[in-house]
Short mmCIF file of C-alpha atoms and ligand atoms in Angstrom, two decimals:
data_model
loop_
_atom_site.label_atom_id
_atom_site.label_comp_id
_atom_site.label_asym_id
_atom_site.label_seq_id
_atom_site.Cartn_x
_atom_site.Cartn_y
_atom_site.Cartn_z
CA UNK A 75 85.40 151.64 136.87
CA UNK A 76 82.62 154.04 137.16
CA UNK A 77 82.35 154.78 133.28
CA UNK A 78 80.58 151.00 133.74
CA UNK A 79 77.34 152.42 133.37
CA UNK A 80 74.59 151.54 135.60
CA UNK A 81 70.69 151.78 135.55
CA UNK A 82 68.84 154.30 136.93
CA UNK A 83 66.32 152.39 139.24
CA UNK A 84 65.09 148.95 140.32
CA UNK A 85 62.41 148.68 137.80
CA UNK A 86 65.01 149.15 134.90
CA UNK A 87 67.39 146.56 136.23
CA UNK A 88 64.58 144.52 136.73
CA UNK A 89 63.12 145.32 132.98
CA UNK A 90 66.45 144.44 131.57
CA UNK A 91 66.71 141.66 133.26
CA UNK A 92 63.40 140.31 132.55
CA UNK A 93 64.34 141.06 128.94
CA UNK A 94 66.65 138.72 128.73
CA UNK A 95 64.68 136.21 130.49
CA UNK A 96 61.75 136.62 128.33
CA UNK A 97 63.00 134.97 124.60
CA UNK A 98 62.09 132.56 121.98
CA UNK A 99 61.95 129.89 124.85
CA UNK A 100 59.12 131.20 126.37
CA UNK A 101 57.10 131.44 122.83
CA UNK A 102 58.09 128.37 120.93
CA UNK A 103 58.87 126.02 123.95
CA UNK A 104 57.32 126.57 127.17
CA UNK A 105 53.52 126.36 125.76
CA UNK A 106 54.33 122.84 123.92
CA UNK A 107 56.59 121.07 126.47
CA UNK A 108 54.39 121.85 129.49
CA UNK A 109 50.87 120.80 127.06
CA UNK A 110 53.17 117.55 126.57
CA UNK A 111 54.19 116.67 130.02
CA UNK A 112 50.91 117.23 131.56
CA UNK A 113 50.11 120.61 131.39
CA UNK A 114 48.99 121.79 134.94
CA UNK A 115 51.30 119.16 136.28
CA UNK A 116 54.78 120.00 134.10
CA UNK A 117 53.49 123.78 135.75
CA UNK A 118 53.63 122.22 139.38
CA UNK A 119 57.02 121.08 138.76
CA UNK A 120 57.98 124.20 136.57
CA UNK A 121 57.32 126.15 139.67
CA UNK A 122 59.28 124.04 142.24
CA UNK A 123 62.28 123.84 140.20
CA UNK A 124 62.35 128.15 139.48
CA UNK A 125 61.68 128.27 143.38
CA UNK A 126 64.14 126.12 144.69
CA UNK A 127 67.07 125.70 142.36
CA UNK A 128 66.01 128.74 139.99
CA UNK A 129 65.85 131.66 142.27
CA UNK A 130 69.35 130.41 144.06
CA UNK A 131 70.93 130.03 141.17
CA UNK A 132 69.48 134.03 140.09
CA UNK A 133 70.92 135.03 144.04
CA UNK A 134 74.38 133.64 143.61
CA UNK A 135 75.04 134.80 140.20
CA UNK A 136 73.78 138.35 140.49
CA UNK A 137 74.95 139.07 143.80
CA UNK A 138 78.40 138.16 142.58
CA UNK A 139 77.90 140.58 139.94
CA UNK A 140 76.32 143.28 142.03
CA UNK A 141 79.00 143.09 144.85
CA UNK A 142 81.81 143.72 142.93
CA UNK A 143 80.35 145.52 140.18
CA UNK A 144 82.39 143.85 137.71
CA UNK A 145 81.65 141.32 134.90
CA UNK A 146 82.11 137.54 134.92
CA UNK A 147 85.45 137.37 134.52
CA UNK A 148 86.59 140.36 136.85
CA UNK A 149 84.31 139.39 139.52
CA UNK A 150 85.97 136.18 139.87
CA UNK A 151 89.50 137.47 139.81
CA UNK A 152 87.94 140.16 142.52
CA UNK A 153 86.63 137.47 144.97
CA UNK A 154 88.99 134.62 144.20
CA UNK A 155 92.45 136.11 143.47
CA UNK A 156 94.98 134.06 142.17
CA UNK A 157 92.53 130.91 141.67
CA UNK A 158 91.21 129.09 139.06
CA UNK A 159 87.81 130.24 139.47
CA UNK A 160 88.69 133.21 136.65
CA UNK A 161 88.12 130.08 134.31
CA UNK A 162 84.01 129.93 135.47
CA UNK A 163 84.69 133.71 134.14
CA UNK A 164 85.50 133.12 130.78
CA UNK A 165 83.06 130.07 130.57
CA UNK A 166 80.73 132.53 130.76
CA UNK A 167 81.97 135.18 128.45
CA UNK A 168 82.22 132.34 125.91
CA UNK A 169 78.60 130.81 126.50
CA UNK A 170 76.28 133.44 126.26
CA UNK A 171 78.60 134.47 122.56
CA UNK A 172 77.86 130.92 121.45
CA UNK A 173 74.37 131.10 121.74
CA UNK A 174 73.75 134.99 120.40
CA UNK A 175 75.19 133.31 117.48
CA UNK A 176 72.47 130.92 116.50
CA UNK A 177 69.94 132.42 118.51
CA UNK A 178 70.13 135.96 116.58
CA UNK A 179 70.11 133.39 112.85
CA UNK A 180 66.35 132.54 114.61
CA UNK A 181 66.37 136.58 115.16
CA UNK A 182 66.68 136.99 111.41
CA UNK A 183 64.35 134.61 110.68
CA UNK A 184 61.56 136.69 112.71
CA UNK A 185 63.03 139.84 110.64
CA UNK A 186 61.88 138.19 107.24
CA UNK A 187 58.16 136.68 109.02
CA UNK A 188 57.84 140.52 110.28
CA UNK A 189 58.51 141.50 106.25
CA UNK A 190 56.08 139.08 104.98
CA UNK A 191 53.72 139.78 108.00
CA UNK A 192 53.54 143.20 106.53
CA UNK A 193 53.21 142.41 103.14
CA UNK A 194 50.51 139.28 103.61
CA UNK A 195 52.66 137.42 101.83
CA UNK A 196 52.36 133.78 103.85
CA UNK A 197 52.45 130.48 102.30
CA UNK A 198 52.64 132.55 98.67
CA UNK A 199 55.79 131.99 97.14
CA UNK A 200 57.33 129.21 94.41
CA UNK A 201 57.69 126.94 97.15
CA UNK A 202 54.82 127.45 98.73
CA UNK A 203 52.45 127.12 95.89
CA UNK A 204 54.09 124.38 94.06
CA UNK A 205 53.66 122.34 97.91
CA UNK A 206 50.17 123.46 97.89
CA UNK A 207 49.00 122.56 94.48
CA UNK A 208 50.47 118.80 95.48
CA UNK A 209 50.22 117.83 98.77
CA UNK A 210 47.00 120.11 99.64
CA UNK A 211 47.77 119.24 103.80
CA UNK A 212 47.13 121.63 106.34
CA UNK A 213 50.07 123.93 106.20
CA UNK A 214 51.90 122.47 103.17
CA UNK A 215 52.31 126.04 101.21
CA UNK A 216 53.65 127.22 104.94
CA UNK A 217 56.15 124.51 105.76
CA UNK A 218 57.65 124.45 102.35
CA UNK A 219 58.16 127.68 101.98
CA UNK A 220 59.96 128.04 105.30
CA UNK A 221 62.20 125.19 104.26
CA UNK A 222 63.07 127.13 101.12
CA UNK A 223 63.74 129.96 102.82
CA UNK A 224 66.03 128.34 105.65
CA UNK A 225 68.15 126.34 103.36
CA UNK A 226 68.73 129.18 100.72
CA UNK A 227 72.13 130.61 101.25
CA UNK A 228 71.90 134.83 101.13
CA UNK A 229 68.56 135.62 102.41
CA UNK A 230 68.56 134.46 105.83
CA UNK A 231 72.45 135.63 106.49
CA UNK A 232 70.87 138.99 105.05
CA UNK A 233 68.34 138.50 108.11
CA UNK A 234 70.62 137.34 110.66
CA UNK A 235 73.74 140.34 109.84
CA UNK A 236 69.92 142.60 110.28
CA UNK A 237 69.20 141.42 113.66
CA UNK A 238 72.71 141.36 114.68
CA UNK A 239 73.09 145.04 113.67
CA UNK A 240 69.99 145.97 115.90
CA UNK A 241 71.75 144.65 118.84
CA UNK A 242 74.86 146.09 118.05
CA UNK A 243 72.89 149.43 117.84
CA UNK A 244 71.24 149.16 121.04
CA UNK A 245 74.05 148.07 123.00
CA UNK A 246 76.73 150.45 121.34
CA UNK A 247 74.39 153.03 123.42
CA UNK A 248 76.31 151.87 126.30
CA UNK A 249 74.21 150.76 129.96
CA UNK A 250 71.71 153.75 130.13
CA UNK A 251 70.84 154.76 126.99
CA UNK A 252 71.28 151.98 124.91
CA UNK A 253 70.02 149.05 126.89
CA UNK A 254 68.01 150.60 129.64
CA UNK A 255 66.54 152.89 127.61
CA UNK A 256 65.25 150.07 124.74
CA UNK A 257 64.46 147.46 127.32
CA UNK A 258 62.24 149.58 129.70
CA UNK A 259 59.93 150.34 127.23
CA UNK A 260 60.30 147.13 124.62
CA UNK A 261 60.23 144.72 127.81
CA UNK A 262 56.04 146.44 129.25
CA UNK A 263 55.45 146.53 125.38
CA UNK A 264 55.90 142.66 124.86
CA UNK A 265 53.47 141.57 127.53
CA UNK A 266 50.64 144.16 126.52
CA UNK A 267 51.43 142.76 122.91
CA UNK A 268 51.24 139.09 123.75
CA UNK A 269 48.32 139.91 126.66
CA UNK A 270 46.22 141.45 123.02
CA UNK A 271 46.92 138.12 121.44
CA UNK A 272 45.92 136.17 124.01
CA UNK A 273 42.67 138.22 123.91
CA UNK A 274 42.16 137.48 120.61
CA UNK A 275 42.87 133.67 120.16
CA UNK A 276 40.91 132.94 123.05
CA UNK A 277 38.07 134.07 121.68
CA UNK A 278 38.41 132.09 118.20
CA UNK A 279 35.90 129.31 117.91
CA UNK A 280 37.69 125.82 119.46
CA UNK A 281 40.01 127.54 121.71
CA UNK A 282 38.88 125.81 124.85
CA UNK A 283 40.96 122.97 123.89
CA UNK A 284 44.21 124.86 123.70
CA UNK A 285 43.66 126.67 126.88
CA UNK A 286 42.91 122.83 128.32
CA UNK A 287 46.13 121.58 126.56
CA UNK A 288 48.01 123.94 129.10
CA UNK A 289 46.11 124.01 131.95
CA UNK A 290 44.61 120.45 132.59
CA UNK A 291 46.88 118.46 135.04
CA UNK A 292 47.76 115.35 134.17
CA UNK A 293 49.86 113.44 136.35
CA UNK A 294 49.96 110.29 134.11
CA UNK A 295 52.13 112.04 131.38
CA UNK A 296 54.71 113.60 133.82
CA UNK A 297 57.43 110.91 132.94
CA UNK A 298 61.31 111.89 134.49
CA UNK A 299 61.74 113.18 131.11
CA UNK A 300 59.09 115.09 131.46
CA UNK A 301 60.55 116.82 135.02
CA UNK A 302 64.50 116.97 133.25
CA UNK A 303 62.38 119.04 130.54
CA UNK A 304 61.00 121.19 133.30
CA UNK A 305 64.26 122.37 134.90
CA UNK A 306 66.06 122.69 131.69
CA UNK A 307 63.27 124.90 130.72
CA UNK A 308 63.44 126.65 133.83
CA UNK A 309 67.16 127.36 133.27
CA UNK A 310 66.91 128.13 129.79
CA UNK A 311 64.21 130.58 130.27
CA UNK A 312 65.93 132.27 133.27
CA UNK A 313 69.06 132.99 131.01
CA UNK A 314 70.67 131.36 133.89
CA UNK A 315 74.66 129.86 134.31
CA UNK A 316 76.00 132.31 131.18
CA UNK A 317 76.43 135.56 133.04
CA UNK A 318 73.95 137.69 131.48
CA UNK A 319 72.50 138.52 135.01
CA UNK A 320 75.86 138.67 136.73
CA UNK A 321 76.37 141.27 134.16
CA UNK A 322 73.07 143.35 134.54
CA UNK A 323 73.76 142.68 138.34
CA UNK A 324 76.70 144.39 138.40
CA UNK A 325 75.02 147.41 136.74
CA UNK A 326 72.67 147.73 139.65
CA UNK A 327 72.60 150.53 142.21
CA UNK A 328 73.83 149.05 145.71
CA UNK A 329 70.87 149.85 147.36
CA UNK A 330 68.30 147.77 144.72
CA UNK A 331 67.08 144.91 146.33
CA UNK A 332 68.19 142.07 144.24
CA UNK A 333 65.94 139.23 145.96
CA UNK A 334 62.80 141.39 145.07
CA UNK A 335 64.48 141.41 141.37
CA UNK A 336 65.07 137.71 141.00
CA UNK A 337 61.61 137.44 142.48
CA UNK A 338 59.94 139.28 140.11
CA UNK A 339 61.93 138.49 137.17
CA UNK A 340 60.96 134.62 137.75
CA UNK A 341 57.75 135.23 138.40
CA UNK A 342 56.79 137.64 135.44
CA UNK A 343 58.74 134.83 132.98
CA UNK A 344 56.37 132.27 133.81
CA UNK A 345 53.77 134.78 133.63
CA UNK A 346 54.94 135.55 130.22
CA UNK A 347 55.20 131.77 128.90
CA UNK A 348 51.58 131.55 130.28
CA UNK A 349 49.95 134.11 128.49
CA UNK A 350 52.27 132.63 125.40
CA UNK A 351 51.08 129.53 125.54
CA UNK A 352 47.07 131.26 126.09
CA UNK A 353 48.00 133.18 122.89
CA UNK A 354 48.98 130.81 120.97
CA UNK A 355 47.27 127.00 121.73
CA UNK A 356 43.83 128.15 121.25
CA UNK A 357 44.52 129.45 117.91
CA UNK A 358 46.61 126.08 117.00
CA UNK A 359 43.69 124.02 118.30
CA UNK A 360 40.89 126.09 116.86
CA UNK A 361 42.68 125.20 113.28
CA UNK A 362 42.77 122.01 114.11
CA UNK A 363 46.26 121.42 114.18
CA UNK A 364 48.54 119.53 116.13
CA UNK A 365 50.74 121.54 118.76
CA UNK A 366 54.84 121.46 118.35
CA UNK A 367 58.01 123.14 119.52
CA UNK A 368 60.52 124.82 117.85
CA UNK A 369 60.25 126.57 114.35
CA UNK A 370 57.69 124.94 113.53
CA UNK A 371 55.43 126.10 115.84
CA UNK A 372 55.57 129.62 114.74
CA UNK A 373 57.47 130.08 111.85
CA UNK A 374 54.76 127.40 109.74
CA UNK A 375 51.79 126.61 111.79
CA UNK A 376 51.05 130.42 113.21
CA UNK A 377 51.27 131.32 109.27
CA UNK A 378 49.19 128.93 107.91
CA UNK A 379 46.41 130.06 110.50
CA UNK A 380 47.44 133.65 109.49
CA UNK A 381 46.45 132.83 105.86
CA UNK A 382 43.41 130.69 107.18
CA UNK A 383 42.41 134.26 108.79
CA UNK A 384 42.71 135.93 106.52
CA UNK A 385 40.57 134.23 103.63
CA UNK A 386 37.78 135.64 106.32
CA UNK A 387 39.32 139.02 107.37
CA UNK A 388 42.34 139.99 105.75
CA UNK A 389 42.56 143.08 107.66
CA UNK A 390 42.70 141.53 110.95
CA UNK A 391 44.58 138.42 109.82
CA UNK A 392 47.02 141.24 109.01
CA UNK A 393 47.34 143.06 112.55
CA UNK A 394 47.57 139.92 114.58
CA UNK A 395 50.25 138.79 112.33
CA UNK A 396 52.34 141.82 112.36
CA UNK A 397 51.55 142.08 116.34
CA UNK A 398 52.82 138.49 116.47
CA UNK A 399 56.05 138.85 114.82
CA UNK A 400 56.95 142.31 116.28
CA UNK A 401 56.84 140.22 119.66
CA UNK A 402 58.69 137.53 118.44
CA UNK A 403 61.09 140.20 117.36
CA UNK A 404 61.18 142.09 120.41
CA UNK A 405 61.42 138.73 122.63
CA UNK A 406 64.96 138.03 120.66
CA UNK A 407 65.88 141.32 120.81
CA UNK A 408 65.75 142.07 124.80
CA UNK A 409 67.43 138.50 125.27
CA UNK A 410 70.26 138.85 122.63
CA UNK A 411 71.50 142.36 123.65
CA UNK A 412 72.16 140.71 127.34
CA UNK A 413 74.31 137.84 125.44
CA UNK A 414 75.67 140.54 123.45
CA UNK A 415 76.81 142.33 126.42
CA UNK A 416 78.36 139.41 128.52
CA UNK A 417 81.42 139.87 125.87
CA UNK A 418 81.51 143.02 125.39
CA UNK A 419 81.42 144.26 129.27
CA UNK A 420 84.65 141.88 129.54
CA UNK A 421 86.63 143.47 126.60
CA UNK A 422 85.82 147.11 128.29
CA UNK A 423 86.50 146.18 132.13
CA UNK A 424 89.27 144.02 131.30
CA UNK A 425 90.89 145.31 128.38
CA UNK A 426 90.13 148.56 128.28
CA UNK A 427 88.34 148.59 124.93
CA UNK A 428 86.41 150.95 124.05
CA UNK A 429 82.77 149.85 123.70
CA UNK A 430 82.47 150.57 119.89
CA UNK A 431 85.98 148.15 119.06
CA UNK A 432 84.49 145.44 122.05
CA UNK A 433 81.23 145.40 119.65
CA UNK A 434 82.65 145.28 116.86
CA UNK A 435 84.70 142.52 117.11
CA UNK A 436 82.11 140.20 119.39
CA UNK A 437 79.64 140.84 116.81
CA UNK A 438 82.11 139.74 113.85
CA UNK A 439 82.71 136.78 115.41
CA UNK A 440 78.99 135.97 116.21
CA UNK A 441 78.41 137.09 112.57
CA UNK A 442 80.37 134.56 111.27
CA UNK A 443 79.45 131.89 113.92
CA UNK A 444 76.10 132.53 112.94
CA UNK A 445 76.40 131.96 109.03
CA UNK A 446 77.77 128.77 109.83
CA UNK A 447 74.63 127.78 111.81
CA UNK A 448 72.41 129.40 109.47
CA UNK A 449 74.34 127.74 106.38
CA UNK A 450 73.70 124.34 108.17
CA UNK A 451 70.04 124.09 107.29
CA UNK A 452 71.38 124.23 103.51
CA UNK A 453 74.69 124.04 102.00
CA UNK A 454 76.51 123.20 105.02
CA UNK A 455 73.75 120.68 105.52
CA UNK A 456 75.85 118.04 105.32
CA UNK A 457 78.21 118.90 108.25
CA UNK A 458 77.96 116.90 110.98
CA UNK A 459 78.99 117.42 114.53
CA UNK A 460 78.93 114.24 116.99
CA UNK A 461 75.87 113.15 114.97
CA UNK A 462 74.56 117.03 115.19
CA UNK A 463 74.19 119.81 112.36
CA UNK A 464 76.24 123.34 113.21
CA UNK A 465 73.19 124.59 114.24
CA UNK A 466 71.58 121.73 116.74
CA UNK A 467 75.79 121.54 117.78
CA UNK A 468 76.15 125.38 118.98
CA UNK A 469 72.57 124.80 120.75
CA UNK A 470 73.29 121.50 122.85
CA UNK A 471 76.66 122.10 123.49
CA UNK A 472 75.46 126.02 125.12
CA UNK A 473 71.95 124.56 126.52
CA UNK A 474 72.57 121.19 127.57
CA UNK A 475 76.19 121.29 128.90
CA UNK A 476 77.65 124.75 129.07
CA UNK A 477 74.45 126.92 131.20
CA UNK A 478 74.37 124.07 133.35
CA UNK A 479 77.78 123.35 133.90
CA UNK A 480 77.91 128.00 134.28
CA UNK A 481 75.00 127.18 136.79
CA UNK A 482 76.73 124.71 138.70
CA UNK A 483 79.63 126.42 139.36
CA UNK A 484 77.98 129.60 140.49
CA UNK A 485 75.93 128.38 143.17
CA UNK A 486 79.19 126.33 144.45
CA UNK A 487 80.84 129.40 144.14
CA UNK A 488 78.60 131.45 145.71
CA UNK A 489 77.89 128.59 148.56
CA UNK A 490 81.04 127.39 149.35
CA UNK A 491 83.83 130.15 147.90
CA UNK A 492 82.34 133.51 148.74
CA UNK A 493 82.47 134.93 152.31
CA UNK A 494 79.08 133.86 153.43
CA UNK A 495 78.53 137.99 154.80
CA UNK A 496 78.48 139.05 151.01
CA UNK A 497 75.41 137.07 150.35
CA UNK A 498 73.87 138.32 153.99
CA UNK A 499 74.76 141.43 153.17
CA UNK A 500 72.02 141.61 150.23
CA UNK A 501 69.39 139.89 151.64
CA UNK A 502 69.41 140.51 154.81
CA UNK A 503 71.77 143.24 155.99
CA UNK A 504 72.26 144.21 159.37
CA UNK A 505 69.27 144.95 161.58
CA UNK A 506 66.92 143.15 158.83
CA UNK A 507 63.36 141.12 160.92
CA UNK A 508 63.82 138.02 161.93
CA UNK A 509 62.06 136.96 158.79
CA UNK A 510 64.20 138.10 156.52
CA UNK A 511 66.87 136.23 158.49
CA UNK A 512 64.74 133.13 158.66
CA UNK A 513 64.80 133.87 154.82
CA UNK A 514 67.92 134.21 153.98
CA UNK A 515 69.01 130.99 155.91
CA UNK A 516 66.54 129.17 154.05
CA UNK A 517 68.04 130.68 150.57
CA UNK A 518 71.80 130.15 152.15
CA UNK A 519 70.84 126.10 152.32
CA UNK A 520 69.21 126.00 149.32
CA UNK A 521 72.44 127.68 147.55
CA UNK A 522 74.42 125.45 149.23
CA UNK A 523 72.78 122.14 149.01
CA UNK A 524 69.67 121.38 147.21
CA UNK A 525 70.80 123.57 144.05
CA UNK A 526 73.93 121.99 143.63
CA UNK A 527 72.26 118.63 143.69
CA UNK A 528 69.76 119.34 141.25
CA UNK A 529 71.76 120.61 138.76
CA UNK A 530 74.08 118.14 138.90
CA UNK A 531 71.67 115.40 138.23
CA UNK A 532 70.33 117.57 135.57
CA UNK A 533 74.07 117.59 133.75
CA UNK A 534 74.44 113.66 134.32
CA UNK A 535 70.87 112.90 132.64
CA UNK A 536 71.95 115.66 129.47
CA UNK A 537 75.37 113.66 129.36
CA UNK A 538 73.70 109.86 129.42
CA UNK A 539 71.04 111.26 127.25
N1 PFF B 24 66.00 133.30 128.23
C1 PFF B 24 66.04 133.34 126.81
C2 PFF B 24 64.81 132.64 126.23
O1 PFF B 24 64.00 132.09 126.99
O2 PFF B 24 64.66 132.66 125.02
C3 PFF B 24 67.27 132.68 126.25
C4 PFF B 24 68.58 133.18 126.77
C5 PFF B 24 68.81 134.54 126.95
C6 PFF B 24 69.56 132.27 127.03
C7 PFF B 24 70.04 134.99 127.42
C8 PFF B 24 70.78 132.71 127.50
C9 PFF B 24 71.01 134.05 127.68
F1 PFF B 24 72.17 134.45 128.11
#
């Protein structure tokens, strides 16, 4: 098994791992959700939930990786022979495959802004002029030409089969020098990147209401909703329940200290989704625009204040925009490779691929996965899935259901299955200080107990909901 790969130190586990954590979540949802649930409050909560249901959820799964140095699937046959837990395996080789495949059509669509970044070329085009020259709304020429350009059939698959290629480059590098190697220097590069943008957009004219939108607590706008939006966000961001970090776990040297890891990996994510939401609110509020999630928030408002910029200075309109996208870019990047190599790590432990047939055929069928999802938005638009396009399908069914439901078992596994001495054995190993064994009985009950709890109130409200 030792032609696994594995990484070279603690900070490039933890890089990697943080990689994966760090995605489109933390740009285009963290900084609206927690502005609409209260901002310093939804942060309160935010915090609790990656504390106490988060960071045992990170424990179980990675030390189940990092004991047995296998992937999902062989891990589980390694700790539970001849049981059904193999099946929580190939949940999660399935999962994380499910959601490269729409995630890396978003991928594409940062490929294209990162073009047009370049070339200055926002809100310009048919669609975008004929919108402006009749409705004359904030952000007309921007919206409509981002409709145009989702719903057209070849360019975006040209995007997403581009972004899908990059991954398959990187991780066809195999453990150290194709994903250690890209993520510890893309993963330091993304926060200086975003940490520059911050810079700038807090100093714009009208920020202080952005950076109030995120920070001001309100208590009165924390509905339930509100704290279900919280932990979903929390799990979402954490790339938690799909066996991405089992898998970079199980890459790890055995004496890296994974609790340190999953502490720092949390923490820096939140971090991250901060300075995100810094970067980005005061710029949406000093346009005078009102804040939303999703696509829209960066693939039509940022624009439209790119081209707003840049009627004053074009030149620096243009290097915030390119800075932007190449983080947007770089944020999809580190995540996908870690979905990306959930499958293929299964199809080299367990069949004995070889890495270049396991990537070729995971990223066929994410290809094709993916122009489904991608054709949703315009000829397929008319599919419908339990009241769902492809797209919105793939997404709920992986977000909603299938992470938690990954989650869920892990921490039972972990809490109840595993010998109790594997998980002692990492955080607090023979001869460890009394705090550290204070600690790790405090993580045992939480692994045991309160996680379980949460998350499976989380899955009945996604169900009912
Ligand atoms: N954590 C990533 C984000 O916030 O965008 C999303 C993600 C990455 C989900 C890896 C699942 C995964 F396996």
């Amino acid at each position: 098994m030792d032609n696994r790969g594995t990484f070279g130190s603690r900070f490039t586990a933890t890089m990697a791992m943080a990689g994966s954590a760090i995605g489109l979540g933390n740009i285009w949802r963290f900084p609206y959700i927690a502005g609409k649930y209260g901002g310093g409050a939804f942060i309160i909560v935010y915090l609790l939930s990656a504390v106490f249901i988060c960071v045992p959820i990170f424990l179980s799964e990675s030390i189940i990786g990092k004991s047995t140095r296998l992937g999902t699937f062989g891990a589980m046959r390694t700790l539970a022979p001849g049981s059904r837990w193999k099946w929580l395996g190939l949940i999660t080789v399935i999962t994380p495959l499910i959601i490269l495949s729409y995630y890396s059509v978003v991928g594409g669509w940062s490929v294209e802004y990162l073009f047009k970044a370049v070339a200055q070329a926002f809100g310009t085009g048919a669609a975008g002029a004929a919108a402006e020259s009749v409705a004359g709304a904030a952000g007309a020429a921007e919206r409509a030409e981002f409709a145009s350009f989702i719903s057209s059939t070849w360019k975006p698959i040209i995007a997403h089969s581009i972004f899908l290629l990059a991954n398959a480059l990187v991780v066809l590098g195999g453990v150290k020098k194709g994903i250690e190697k890209f993520t510890k220097i893309t993963t330091p590069v993304l926060f200086v990147l975003i940490v520059v943008i911050m810079f700038y957009a807090i100093s714009l004219p009208g920020a202080q209401a952005g950076i109030n939108y995120l920070v001001d607590a309100d208590f009165s706008k924390l509905t339930a909703e509100g704290v279900l939006s919280a932990m979903g966000q929390a799990f979402f961001s954490l790339s938690l329940g799909v066996g991405t970090i089992l898998t970079y776990a199980s890459y790890m040297r055995k004496e890296d200290n994974i609790l340190a890891t999953g502490c720092f990996t949390a923490g820096f994510d939140l971090i991250f989704a901060m300075i995100a939401g810094f970067a980005i609110m005061p710029a949406v509020f000093a346009a005078g625009i009102e804040p939303g999630a999703g696509p829209g928030l960066i693939f039509e408002t940022l624009p439209y204040i790119f081209t707003v910029m840049g009627e004053q200075s074009p030149v620096l309109s243009g290097c915030v925009s390119i800075l932007f996208f190449l983080t947007i870019l770089f944020a999809a990047l580190t995540s996908s490779i870690s979905m990306l190599e959930v499958g293929v790590s299964y199809l080299v432990d367990e069949k004995n691929w070889s890495r270049g047939k396991a990537i070729l055929i995971v990223c066929t069928g994410c290809w094709l996965l993916g122009i489904l999802c991608s054709l949703s938005f315009g000829p397929l638009s008319g599919v419908n899935i339990m009241g769902n396009s492809i797209f919105d399908f793939c997404d709920k069914l992986a977000s909603n259901f299938l992470m938690v439901l990954g989650s869920l078992l892990f921490v039972l596994f972990a809490g109840w299955k595993m010998k109790k001495s594997i998980l002692a054995d990492e955080i607090a190993p023979d001869g460890s200080s009394s705090v550290k064994i204070a600690l790790f009985k405090i993580l045992y009950f939480l692994i045991r107990y309160v996680a379980p709890l949460a998350i499976i109130v989380i899955f009945i409200t996604n169900l009912l909901m």
